[in-house]
mmCIF file of N, CA, C and O in Angstrom:
data_model
loop_
_atom_site.group_PDB
_atom_site.id
_atom_site.type_symbol
_atom_site.label_atom_id
_atom_site.label_comp_id
_atom_site.label_asym_id
_atom_site.label_seq_id
_atom_site.Cartn_x
_atom_site.Cartn_y
_atom_site.Cartn_z
ATOM 1 N N MET A 1 82.214 -31.424 4.407
ATOM 2 C CA MET A 1 81.748 -30.061 4.508
ATOM 3 C C MET A 1 81.035 -29.703 3.209
ATOM 4 O O MET A 1 81.565 -29.902 2.125
ATOM 5 N N GLN A 2 79.842 -29.171 3.346
ATOM 6 C CA GLN A 2 79.092 -28.741 2.173
ATOM 7 C C GLN A 2 79.626 -27.401 1.678
ATOM 8 O O GLN A 2 79.961 -26.522 2.466
ATOM 9 N N THR A 3 79.715 -27.256 0.383
ATOM 10 C CA THR A 3 80.254 -26.013 -0.168
ATOM 11 C C THR A 3 79.127 -25.097 -0.628
ATOM 12 O O THR A 3 78.050 -25.548 -0.995
ATOM 13 N N ASP A 4 79.387 -23.825 -0.595
ATOM 14 C CA ASP A 4 78.453 -22.804 -1.047
ATOM 15 C C ASP A 4 79.113 -22.098 -2.223
ATOM 16 O O ASP A 4 80.163 -21.477 -2.058
ATOM 17 N N PRO A 5 78.508 -22.156 -3.404
ATOM 18 C CA PRO A 5 79.140 -21.522 -4.570
ATOM 19 C C PRO A 5 79.220 -20.000 -4.457
ATOM 20 O O PRO A 5 79.916 -19.365 -5.246
ATOM 21 N N ASN A 6 78.554 -19.417 -3.471
ATOM 22 C CA ASN A 6 78.617 -17.968 -3.275
ATOM 23 C C ASN A 6 79.770 -17.543 -2.373
ATOM 24 O O ASN A 6 79.993 -16.353 -2.174
ATOM 25 N N CYS A 7 80.461 -18.521 -1.810
ATOM 26 C CA CYS A 7 81.640 -18.235 -0.985
ATOM 27 C C CYS A 7 82.860 -18.112 -1.899
ATOM 28 O O CYS A 7 82.854 -18.610 -3.024
ATOM 29 N N THR A 8 83.898 -17.482 -1.381
ATOM 30 C CA THR A 8 85.120 -17.289 -2.158
ATOM 31 C C THR A 8 86.324 -17.681 -1.320
ATOM 32 O O THR A 8 86.514 -17.140 -0.226
ATOM 33 N N ILE A 9 87.102 -18.611 -1.817
ATOM 34 C CA ILE A 9 88.352 -18.967 -1.148
ATOM 35 C C ILE A 9 89.442 -18.060 -1.701
ATOM 36 O O ILE A 9 89.564 -17.893 -2.920
ATOM 37 N N VAL A 10 90.204 -17.456 -0.803
ATOM 38 C CA VAL A 10 91.292 -16.584 -1.219
ATOM 39 C C VAL A 10 92.622 -17.101 -0.679
ATOM 40 O O VAL A 10 92.678 -17.744 0.370
ATOM 41 N N VAL A 11 93.665 -16.810 -1.431
ATOM 42 C CA VAL A 11 95.036 -17.080 -1.018
ATOM 43 C C VAL A 11 95.725 -15.726 -1.042
ATOM 44 O O VAL A 11 95.755 -15.059 -2.077
ATOM 45 N N VAL A 12 96.253 -15.312 0.103
ATOM 46 C CA VAL A 12 96.864 -13.984 0.197
ATOM 47 C C VAL A 12 98.259 -14.120 0.796
ATOM 48 O O VAL A 12 98.501 -14.990 1.637
ATOM 49 N N ALA A 13 99.169 -13.269 0.336
ATOM 50 C CA ALA A 13 100.553 -13.292 0.829
ATOM 51 C C ALA A 13 100.883 -11.944 1.462
ATOM 52 O O ALA A 13 100.654 -10.894 0.854
ATOM 53 N N TYR A 14 101.396 -12.003 2.688
ATOM 54 C CA TYR A 14 101.762 -10.813 3.452
ATOM 55 C C TYR A 14 103.271 -10.830 3.703
ATOM 56 O O TYR A 14 103.771 -11.702 4.408
ATOM 57 N N LYS A 15 103.991 -9.889 3.143
ATOM 58 C CA LYS A 15 105.440 -9.814 3.364
ATOM 59 C C LYS A 15 105.687 -8.856 4.523
ATOM 60 O O LYS A 15 105.344 -7.670 4.446
ATOM 61 N N PRO A 16 106.287 -9.345 5.610
ATOM 62 C CA PRO A 16 106.474 -8.474 6.775
ATOM 63 C C PRO A 16 107.452 -7.341 6.494
ATOM 64 O O PRO A 16 108.438 -7.516 5.775
ATOM 65 N N LYS A 17 107.142 -6.185 7.046
ATOM 66 C CA LYS A 17 108.078 -5.068 6.983
ATOM 67 C C LYS A 17 109.199 -5.359 7.972
ATOM 68 O O LYS A 17 109.015 -6.140 8.921
ATOM 69 N N PRO A 18 110.384 -4.785 7.780
ATOM 70 C CA PRO A 18 111.509 -5.067 8.676
ATOM 71 C C PRO A 18 111.129 -4.836 10.144
ATOM 72 O O PRO A 18 110.543 -3.808 10.498
ATOM 73 N N GLY A 19 111.431 -5.837 10.958
ATOM 74 C CA GLY A 19 111.166 -5.757 12.386
ATOM 75 C C GLY A 19 109.717 -5.988 12.772
ATOM 76 O O GLY A 19 109.365 -5.904 13.957
ATOM 77 N N LYS A 20 108.858 -6.322 11.813
ATOM 78 C CA LYS A 20 107.427 -6.487 12.083
ATOM 79 C C LYS A 20 106.957 -7.939 11.974
ATOM 80 O O LYS A 20 105.764 -8.213 11.932
ATOM 81 N N GLU A 21 107.899 -8.865 11.960
ATOM 82 C CA GLU A 21 107.550 -10.274 11.794
ATOM 83 C C GLU A 21 106.601 -10.774 12.887
ATOM 84 O O GLU A 21 105.600 -11.443 12.596
ATOM 85 N N ALA A 22 106.892 -10.446 14.141
ATOM 86 C CA ALA A 22 106.043 -10.892 15.252
ATOM 87 C C ALA A 22 104.660 -10.253 15.177
ATOM 88 O O ALA A 22 103.644 -10.912 15.459
ATOM 89 N N ASP A 23 104.607 -8.980 14.792
ATOM 90 C CA ASP A 23 103.318 -8.304 14.633
ATOM 91 C C ASP A 23 102.476 -8.991 13.564
ATOM 92 O O ASP A 23 101.271 -9.184 13.733
ATOM 93 N N LEU A 24 103.108 -9.366 12.461
ATOM 94 C CA LEU A 24 102.389 -10.024 11.383
ATOM 95 C C LEU A 24 101.851 -11.380 11.831
ATOM 96 O O LEU A 24 100.707 -11.734 11.529
ATOM 97 N N LEU A 25 102.644 -12.134 12.564
ATOM 98 C CA LEU A 25 102.163 -13.431 13.052
ATOM 99 C C LEU A 25 100.965 -13.241 13.988
ATOM 100 O O LEU A 25 99.996 -14.000 13.921
ATOM 101 N N GLN A 26 101.012 -12.228 14.842
ATOM 102 C CA GLN A 26 99.880 -11.964 15.734
ATOM 103 C C GLN A 26 98.647 -11.574 14.934
ATOM 104 O O GLN A 26 97.537 -12.031 15.218
ATOM 105 N N LEU A 27 98.811 -10.748 13.930
ATOM 106 C CA LEU A 27 97.682 -10.378 13.072
ATOM 107 C C LEU A 27 97.097 -11.605 12.372
ATOM 108 O O LEU A 27 95.871 -11.725 12.248
ATOM 109 N N THR A 28 97.942 -12.505 11.940
ATOM 110 C CA THR A 28 97.481 -13.717 11.275
ATOM 111 C C THR A 28 96.649 -14.561 12.234
ATOM 112 O O THR A 28 95.649 -15.149 11.847
ATOM 113 N N ARG A 29 97.036 -14.596 13.502
ATOM 114 C CA ARG A 29 96.247 -15.316 14.512
ATOM 115 C C ARG A 29 94.866 -14.685 14.693
ATOM 116 O O ARG A 29 93.885 -15.378 14.909
ATOM 117 N N GLU A 30 94.804 -13.375 14.632
ATOM 118 C CA GLU A 30 93.559 -12.639 14.895
ATOM 119 C C GLU A 30 92.647 -12.533 13.682
ATOM 120 O O GLU A 30 91.429 -12.376 13.831
ATOM 121 N N HIS A 31 93.216 -12.557 12.497
ATOM 122 C CA HIS A 31 92.518 -12.193 11.275
ATOM 123 C C HIS A 31 91.194 -12.920 11.052
ATOM 124 O O HIS A 31 90.118 -12.313 11.067
ATOM 125 N N VAL A 32 91.246 -14.216 10.816
ATOM 126 C CA VAL A 32 90.028 -14.932 10.461
ATOM 127 C C VAL A 32 89.067 -15.048 11.646
ATOM 128 O O VAL A 32 87.855 -14.886 11.447
ATOM 129 N N PRO A 33 89.537 -15.253 12.880
ATOM 130 C CA PRO A 33 88.574 -15.220 13.991
ATOM 131 C C PRO A 33 87.792 -13.898 14.054
ATOM 132 O O PRO A 33 86.581 -13.897 14.309
ATOM 133 N N LEU A 34 88.467 -12.783 13.766
ATOM 134 C CA LEU A 34 87.782 -11.495 13.755
ATOM 135 C C LEU A 34 86.765 -11.448 12.609
ATOM 136 O O LEU A 34 85.625 -11.006 12.797
ATOM 137 N N LEU A 35 87.173 -11.905 11.422
ATOM 138 C CA LEU A 35 86.243 -11.929 10.289
ATOM 139 C C LEU A 35 85.036 -12.803 10.606
ATOM 140 O O LEU A 35 83.894 -12.445 10.280
ATOM 141 N N ARG A 36 85.264 -13.931 11.244
ATOM 142 C CA ARG A 36 84.142 -14.812 11.611
ATOM 143 C C ARG A 36 83.216 -14.129 12.608
ATOM 144 O O ARG A 36 81.991 -14.231 12.487
ATOM 145 N N ALA A 37 83.788 -13.450 13.587
ATOM 146 C CA ALA A 37 82.973 -12.754 14.592
ATOM 147 C C ALA A 37 82.101 -11.682 13.943
ATOM 148 O O ALA A 37 81.008 -11.379 14.442
ATOM 149 N N GLU A 38 82.560 -11.129 12.828
ATOM 150 C CA GLU A 38 81.814 -10.105 12.100
ATOM 151 C C GLU A 38 80.894 -10.718 11.037
ATOM 152 O O GLU A 38 80.261 -9.990 10.273
ATOM 153 N N GLY A 39 80.862 -12.050 10.962
ATOM 154 C CA GLY A 39 80.019 -12.729 9.978
ATOM 155 C C GLY A 39 80.554 -12.677 8.561
ATOM 156 O O GLY A 39 79.795 -12.824 7.606
ATOM 157 N N LEU A 40 81.860 -12.508 8.416
ATOM 158 C CA LEU A 40 82.462 -12.296 7.108
ATOM 159 C C LEU A 40 83.257 -13.489 6.574
ATOM 160 O O LEU A 40 83.554 -13.544 5.377
ATOM 161 N N ALA A 41 83.630 -14.413 7.438
ATOM 162 C CA ALA A 41 84.387 -15.595 7.008
ATOM 163 C C ALA A 41 83.646 -16.845 7.467
ATOM 164 O O ALA A 41 82.964 -16.835 8.494
ATOM 165 N N THR A 42 83.793 -17.892 6.691
ATOM 166 C CA THR A 42 83.119 -19.150 7.007
ATOM 167 C C THR A 42 83.914 -19.937 8.057
ATOM 168 O O THR A 42 85.020 -19.549 8.440
ATOM 169 N N ALA A 43 83.357 -21.069 8.431
ATOM 170 C CA ALA A 43 84.021 -21.957 9.393
ATOM 171 C C ALA A 43 85.047 -22.869 8.725
ATOM 172 O O ALA A 43 85.718 -23.645 9.420
ATOM 173 N N ARG A 44 85.205 -22.758 7.421
ATOM 174 C CA ARG A 44 86.203 -23.601 6.739
ATOM 175 C C ARG A 44 87.559 -23.389 7.396
ATOM 176 O O ARG A 44 87.942 -22.261 7.686
ATOM 177 N N PRO A 45 88.304 -24.462 7.667
ATOM 178 C CA PRO A 45 89.611 -24.308 8.315
ATOM 179 C C PRO A 45 90.553 -23.385 7.535
ATOM 180 O O PRO A 45 90.559 -23.373 6.303
ATOM 181 N N VAL A 46 91.321 -22.621 8.280
ATOM 182 C CA VAL A 46 92.304 -21.704 7.712
ATOM 183 C C VAL A 46 93.631 -22.434 7.578
ATOM 184 O O VAL A 46 94.005 -23.215 8.444
ATOM 185 N N THR A 47 94.345 -22.148 6.501
ATOM 186 C CA THR A 47 95.711 -22.640 6.353
ATOM 187 C C THR A 47 96.626 -21.430 6.350
ATOM 188 O O THR A 47 96.383 -20.463 5.625
ATOM 189 N N ALA A 48 97.638 -21.467 7.189
ATOM 190 C CA ALA A 48 98.648 -20.408 7.219
ATOM 191 C C ALA A 48 100.010 -21.078 7.112
ATOM 192 O O ALA A 48 100.271 -22.108 7.740
ATOM 193 N N CYS A 49 100.865 -20.481 6.297
ATOM 194 C CA CYS A 49 102.196 -21.031 6.097
ATOM 195 C C CYS A 49 103.147 -19.892 5.777
ATOM 196 O O CYS A 49 102.735 -18.738 5.663
ATOM 197 N N GLN A 50 104.419 -20.241 5.660
ATOM 198 C CA GLN A 50 105.422 -19.198 5.486
ATOM 199 C C GLN A 50 106.397 -19.567 4.382
ATOM 200 O O GLN A 50 106.846 -20.711 4.277
ATOM 201 N N ALA A 51 106.704 -18.575 3.550
ATOM 202 C CA ALA A 51 107.704 -18.734 2.496
ATOM 203 C C ALA A 51 109.099 -18.588 3.111
ATOM 204 O O ALA A 51 109.250 -18.082 4.238
ATOM 205 N N LYS A 52 110.103 -18.992 2.376
ATOM 206 C CA LYS A 52 111.480 -18.908 2.877
ATOM 207 C C LYS A 52 111.903 -17.479 3.189
ATOM 208 O O LYS A 52 112.722 -17.250 4.066
ATOM 209 N N ASP A 53 111.314 -16.490 2.498
ATOM 210 C CA ASP A 53 111.680 -15.093 2.758
ATOM 211 C C ASP A 53 110.896 -14.469 3.914
ATOM 212 O O ASP A 53 111.018 -13.283 4.175
ATOM 213 N N GLY A 54 110.078 -15.284 4.606
ATOM 214 C CA GLY A 54 109.312 -14.795 5.753
ATOM 215 C C GLY A 54 107.899 -14.361 5.420
ATOM 216 O O GLY A 54 107.108 -14.047 6.314
ATOM 217 N N THR A 55 107.542 -14.344 4.142
ATOM 218 C CA THR A 55 106.183 -13.976 3.748
ATOM 219 C C THR A 55 105.195 -14.996 4.287
ATOM 220 O O THR A 55 105.415 -16.203 4.178
ATOM 221 N N VAL A 56 104.125 -14.501 4.876
ATOM 222 C CA VAL A 56 103.070 -15.368 5.397
ATOM 223 C C VAL A 56 102.015 -15.522 4.311
ATOM 224 O O VAL A 56 101.563 -14.543 3.715
ATOM 225 N N VAL A 57 101.632 -16.764 4.053
ATOM 226 C CA VAL A 57 100.592 -17.078 3.080
ATOM 227 C C VAL A 57 99.402 -17.631 3.851
ATOM 228 O O VAL A 57 99.558 -18.525 4.696
ATOM 229 N N GLU A 58 98.231 -17.078 3.574
ATOM 230 C CA GLU A 58 97.020 -17.483 4.293
ATOM 231 C C GLU A 58 95.943 -17.861 3.287
ATOM 232 O O GLU A 58 95.766 -17.187 2.272
ATOM 233 N N VAL A 59 95.236 -18.950 3.580
ATOM 234 C CA VAL A 59 94.124 -19.408 2.760
ATOM 235 C C VAL A 59 92.895 -19.457 3.657
ATOM 236 O O VAL A 59 92.910 -20.123 4.704
ATOM 237 N N PHE A 60 91.843 -18.729 3.259
ATOM 238 C CA PHE A 60 90.606 -18.745 4.034
ATOM 239 C C PHE A 60 89.432 -18.522 3.099
ATOM 240 O O PHE A 60 89.608 -18.237 1.915
ATOM 241 N N GLU A 61 88.216 -18.643 3.649
ATOM 242 C CA GLU A 61 87.019 -18.518 2.836
ATOM 243 C C GLU A 61 86.141 -17.365 3.312
ATOM 244 O O GLU A 61 85.741 -17.322 4.477
ATOM 245 N N TRP A 62 85.855 -16.441 2.389
ATOM 246 C CA TRP A 62 84.916 -15.361 2.654
ATOM 247 C C TRP A 62 83.495 -15.910 2.582
ATOM 248 O O TRP A 62 83.175 -16.731 1.709
ATOM 249 N N ALA A 63 82.637 -15.425 3.451
ATOM 250 C CA ALA A 63 81.213 -15.737 3.386
ATOM 251 C C ALA A 63 80.601 -15.037 2.174
ATOM 252 O O ALA A 63 81.192 -14.090 1.636
ATOM 253 N N PRO A 64 79.416 -15.459 1.731
ATOM 254 C CA PRO A 64 78.775 -14.804 0.592
ATOM 255 C C PRO A 64 78.606 -13.295 0.822
ATOM 256 O O PRO A 64 78.103 -12.871 1.864
ATOM 257 N N GLY A 65 79.069 -12.506 -0.127
ATOM 258 C CA GLY A 65 78.931 -11.055 -0.056
ATOM 259 C C GLY A 65 79.839 -10.361 0.934
ATOM 260 O O GLY A 65 79.799 -9.142 1.085
ATOM 261 N N ALA A 66 80.682 -11.112 1.604
ATOM 262 C CA ALA A 66 81.495 -10.554 2.694
ATOM 263 C C ALA A 66 82.612 -9.641 2.209
ATOM 264 O O ALA A 66 82.973 -8.694 2.911
ATOM 265 N N ILE A 67 83.159 -9.909 1.057
ATOM 266 C CA ILE A 67 84.268 -9.082 0.561
ATOM 267 C C ILE A 67 83.803 -7.631 0.457
ATOM 268 O O ILE A 67 84.486 -6.716 0.927
ATOM 269 N N GLU A 68 82.642 -7.434 -0.107
ATOM 270 C CA GLU A 68 82.110 -6.076 -0.249
ATOM 271 C C GLU A 68 81.796 -5.460 1.115
ATOM 272 O O GLU A 68 82.108 -4.295 1.362
ATOM 273 N N ARG A 69 81.169 -6.233 2.001
ATOM 274 C CA ARG A 69 80.805 -5.727 3.328
ATOM 275 C C ARG A 69 82.026 -5.388 4.167
ATOM 276 O O ARG A 69 82.001 -4.454 4.969
ATOM 277 N N ALA A 70 83.105 -6.115 3.989
ATOM 278 C CA ALA A 70 84.319 -5.871 4.781
ATOM 279 C C ALA A 70 84.858 -4.473 4.560
ATOM 280 O O ALA A 70 85.403 -3.856 5.480
ATOM 281 N N HIS A 71 84.702 -3.949 3.361
ATOM 282 C CA HIS A 71 85.261 -2.637 3.025
ATOM 283 C C HIS A 71 84.552 -1.471 3.705
ATOM 284 O O HIS A 71 85.037 -0.337 3.648
ATOM 285 N N SER A 72 83.441 -1.732 4.378
ATOM 286 C CA SER A 72 82.764 -0.676 5.133
ATOM 287 C C SER A 72 82.601 -1.045 6.610
ATOM 288 O O SER A 72 81.919 -0.354 7.352
ATOM 289 N N ASN A 73 83.256 -2.120 7.033
ATOM 290 C CA ASN A 73 83.167 -2.574 8.416
ATOM 291 C C ASN A 73 84.279 -1.915 9.231
ATOM 292 O O ASN A 73 85.461 -2.150 8.976
ATOM 293 N N PRO A 74 83.932 -1.081 10.239
ATOM 294 C CA PRO A 74 84.964 -0.365 10.993
ATOM 295 C C PRO A 74 85.937 -1.280 11.744
ATOM 296 O O PRO A 74 87.109 -0.939 11.879
ATOM 297 N N VAL A 75 85.472 -2.432 12.194
ATOM 298 C CA VAL A 75 86.355 -3.370 12.905
ATOM 299 C C VAL A 75 87.398 -3.926 11.935
ATOM 300 O O VAL A 75 88.585 -3.993 12.258
ATOM 301 N N VAL A 76 86.961 -4.276 10.750
ATOM 302 C CA VAL A 76 87.872 -4.812 9.736
ATOM 303 C C VAL A 76 88.818 -3.720 9.248
ATOM 304 O O VAL A 76 90.021 -3.964 9.095
ATOM 305 N N LEU A 77 88.302 -2.541 9.032
ATOM 306 C CA LEU A 77 89.166 -1.443 8.568
ATOM 307 C C LEU A 77 90.281 -1.151 9.567
ATOM 308 O O LEU A 77 91.420 -0.889 9.174
ATOM 309 N N LYS A 78 89.970 -1.232 10.847
ATOM 310 C CA LYS A 78 90.997 -1.019 11.876
ATOM 311 C C LYS A 78 92.063 -2.126 11.809
ATOM 312 O O LYS A 78 93.260 -1.858 11.921
ATOM 313 N N LEU A 79 91.619 -3.361 11.606
ATOM 314 C CA LEU A 79 92.563 -4.472 11.473
ATOM 315 C C LEU A 79 93.444 -4.268 10.243
ATOM 316 O O LEU A 79 94.660 -4.481 10.294
ATOM 317 N N TRP A 80 92.848 -3.832 9.150
ATOM 318 C CA TRP A 80 93.615 -3.616 7.922
ATOM 319 C C TRP A 80 94.633 -2.493 8.100
ATOM 320 O O TRP A 80 95.701 -2.532 7.489
ATOM 321 N N GLU A 81 94.350 -1.515 8.933
ATOM 322 C CA GLU A 81 95.341 -0.466 9.239
ATOM 323 C C GLU A 81 96.555 -1.082 9.927
ATOM 324 O O GLU A 81 97.699 -0.714 9.637
ATOM 325 N N ARG A 82 96.297 -2.007 10.835
ATOM 326 C CA ARG A 82 97.399 -2.694 11.517
ATOM 327 C C ARG A 82 98.219 -3.516 10.522
ATOM 328 O O ARG A 82 99.448 -3.551 10.601
ATOM 329 N N TYR A 83 97.532 -4.188 9.598
ATOM 330 C CA TYR A 83 98.245 -4.933 8.552
ATOM 331 C C TYR A 83 99.137 -3.990 7.748
ATOM 332 O O TYR A 83 100.282 -4.318 7.449
ATOM 333 N N ALA A 84 98.628 -2.820 7.397
ATOM 334 C CA ALA A 84 99.389 -1.866 6.581
ATOM 335 C C ALA A 84 100.672 -1.434 7.278
ATOM 336 O O ALA A 84 101.679 -1.165 6.618
ATOM 337 N N SER A 85 100.670 -1.391 8.600
ATOM 338 C CA SER A 85 101.888 -1.004 9.314
ATOM 339 C C SER A 85 102.845 -2.178 9.501
ATOM 340 O O SER A 85 104.029 -1.977 9.740
ATOM 341 N N ALA A 86 102.343 -3.398 9.370
ATOM 342 C CA ALA A 86 103.176 -4.578 9.623
ATOM 343 C C ALA A 86 103.678 -5.268 8.362
ATOM 344 O O ALA A 86 104.670 -5.995 8.416
ATOM 345 N N CYS A 87 102.995 -5.068 7.230
ATOM 346 C CA CYS A 87 103.367 -5.855 6.042
ATOM 347 C C CYS A 87 102.933 -5.173 4.763
ATOM 348 O O CYS A 87 102.211 -4.179 4.782
ATOM 349 N N ASP A 88 103.394 -5.762 3.677
ATOM 350 C CA ASP A 88 102.941 -5.392 2.339
ATOM 351 C C ASP A 88 102.249 -6.613 1.750
ATOM 352 O O ASP A 88 102.704 -7.747 1.941
ATOM 353 N N TYR A 89 101.151 -6.400 1.050
ATOM 354 C CA TYR A 89 100.495 -7.480 0.327
ATOM 355 C C TYR A 89 101.284 -7.692 -0.959
ATOM 356 O O TYR A 89 101.573 -6.729 -1.673
ATOM 357 N N VAL A 90 101.644 -8.932 -1.222
ATOM 358 C CA VAL A 90 102.440 -9.226 -2.412
ATOM 359 C C VAL A 90 101.753 -10.312 -3.236
ATOM 360 O O VAL A 90 101.058 -11.176 -2.681
ATOM 361 N N PRO A 91 101.937 -10.282 -4.557
ATOM 362 C CA PRO A 91 101.352 -11.343 -5.383
ATOM 363 C C PRO A 91 102.073 -12.665 -5.135
ATOM 364 O O PRO A 91 103.286 -12.693 -4.890
ATOM 365 N N LEU A 92 101.328 -13.739 -5.203
ATOM 366 C CA LEU A 92 101.923 -15.061 -4.994
ATOM 367 C C LEU A 92 103.071 -15.317 -5.964
ATOM 368 O O LEU A 92 104.060 -15.949 -5.602
ATOM 369 N N VAL A 93 102.955 -14.817 -7.171
ATOM 370 C CA VAL A 93 103.985 -15.041 -8.183
ATOM 371 C C VAL A 93 105.330 -14.433 -7.772
ATOM 372 O O VAL A 93 106.375 -14.836 -8.281
ATOM 373 N N SER A 94 105.325 -13.496 -6.841
ATOM 374 C CA SER A 94 106.585 -12.892 -6.391
ATOM 375 C C SER A 94 107.361 -13.796 -5.432
ATOM 376 O O SER A 94 108.518 -13.524 -5.140
ATOM 377 N N LEU A 95 106.737 -14.852 -4.974
ATOM 378 C CA LEU A 95 107.412 -15.781 -4.055
ATOM 379 C C LEU A 95 108.183 -16.823 -4.851
ATOM 380 O O LEU A 95 107.650 -17.408 -5.805
ATOM 381 N N ALA A 96 109.409 -17.064 -4.448
ATOM 382 C CA ALA A 96 110.255 -18.042 -5.152
ATOM 383 C C ALA A 96 109.564 -19.399 -5.236
ATOM 384 O O ALA A 96 109.674 -20.101 -6.249
ATOM 385 N N GLU A 97 108.837 -19.757 -4.207
ATOM 386 C CA GLU A 97 108.170 -21.060 -4.162
ATOM 387 C C GLU A 97 107.147 -21.225 -5.285
ATOM 388 O O GLU A 97 106.871 -22.338 -5.726
ATOM 389 N N SER A 98 106.594 -20.124 -5.752
ATOM 390 C CA SER A 98 105.552 -20.223 -6.779
ATOM 391 C C SER A 98 106.107 -20.573 -8.159
ATOM 392 O O SER A 98 105.343 -20.841 -9.080
ATOM 393 N N SER A 99 107.421 -20.590 -8.302
ATOM 394 C CA SER A 99 108.015 -20.916 -9.596
ATOM 395 C C SER A 99 108.141 -22.423 -9.815
ATOM 396 O O SER A 99 108.567 -22.843 -10.892
ATOM 397 N N THR A 100 107.765 -23.207 -8.830
ATOM 398 C CA THR A 100 107.848 -24.656 -8.974
ATOM 399 C C THR A 100 106.453 -25.234 -9.180
ATOM 400 O O THR A 100 105.443 -24.614 -8.854
ATOM 401 N N GLN A 101 106.410 -26.439 -9.712
ATOM 402 C CA GLN A 101 105.122 -27.072 -9.974
ATOM 403 C C GLN A 101 104.344 -27.318 -8.681
ATOM 404 O O GLN A 101 103.126 -27.190 -8.662
ATOM 405 N N PHE A 102 105.052 -27.658 -7.622
ATOM 406 C CA PHE A 102 104.413 -27.910 -6.331
ATOM 407 C C PHE A 102 104.981 -26.913 -5.331
ATOM 408 O O PHE A 102 105.957 -27.199 -4.625
ATOM 409 N N ALA A 103 104.389 -25.741 -5.281
ATOM 410 C CA ALA A 103 104.857 -24.707 -4.350
ATOM 411 C C ALA A 103 104.759 -25.253 -2.933
ATOM 412 O O ALA A 103 103.716 -25.727 -2.519
ATOM 413 N N SER A 104 105.847 -25.156 -2.201
ATOM 414 C CA SER A 104 105.916 -25.716 -0.839
ATOM 415 C C SER A 104 106.268 -24.628 0.158
ATOM 416 O O SER A 104 107.173 -23.817 -0.089
ATOM 417 N N PHE A 105 105.546 -24.616 1.272
ATOM 418 C CA PHE A 105 105.738 -23.622 2.315
ATOM 419 C C PHE A 105 105.817 -24.317 3.662
ATOM 420 O O PHE A 105 105.356 -25.441 3.826
ATOM 421 N N THR A 106 106.373 -23.616 4.647
ATOM 422 C CA THR A 106 106.452 -24.124 6.013
ATOM 423 C C THR A 106 105.141 -23.844 6.738
ATOM 424 O O THR A 106 104.695 -22.692 6.769
ATOM 425 N N PRO A 107 104.490 -24.868 7.307
ATOM 426 C CA PRO A 107 103.231 -24.627 7.997
ATOM 427 C C PRO A 107 103.419 -23.769 9.238
ATOM 428 O O PRO A 107 104.457 -23.834 9.905
ATOM 429 N N LEU A 108 102.415 -22.955 9.536
ATOM 430 C CA LEU A 108 102.392 -22.156 10.755
ATOM 431 C C LEU A 108 101.252 -22.652 11.635
ATOM 432 O O LEU A 108 100.148 -22.870 11.152
ATOM 433 N N ASP A 109 101.530 -22.826 12.898
ATOM 434 C CA ASP A 109 100.490 -23.150 13.861
ATOM 435 C C ASP A 109 99.998 -21.861 14.480
ATOM 436 O O ASP A 109 100.774 -21.109 15.062
ATOM 437 N N LEU A 110 98.740 -21.583 14.303
ATOM 438 C CA LEU A 110 98.183 -20.361 14.853
ATOM 439 C C LEU A 110 97.518 -20.683 16.168
ATOM 440 O O LEU A 110 97.241 -19.938 16.987
#
């Protein structure tokens, strides 16, 4: 796969709110396909995994300039509202797994 230096790979952690674990998994299934449909994410494969505390970790690639465009896209904003009701965004350093040299997570099949 050819890389574009204008793309940005992000690693994000979503900690589910109590009772919202299934909602978060569904959002994770929808997230990058929706971004791709809006021209905001590349075709680079997505990696999704889970920390021992249930936090979902997702790795994906934004298209060039997409981060800025996403903040004014009504489809994305609606999705982000759903995320806000299902989870909290947490720093990777808050996950116990990040304290080891080789952070290990359970893979998720989306």
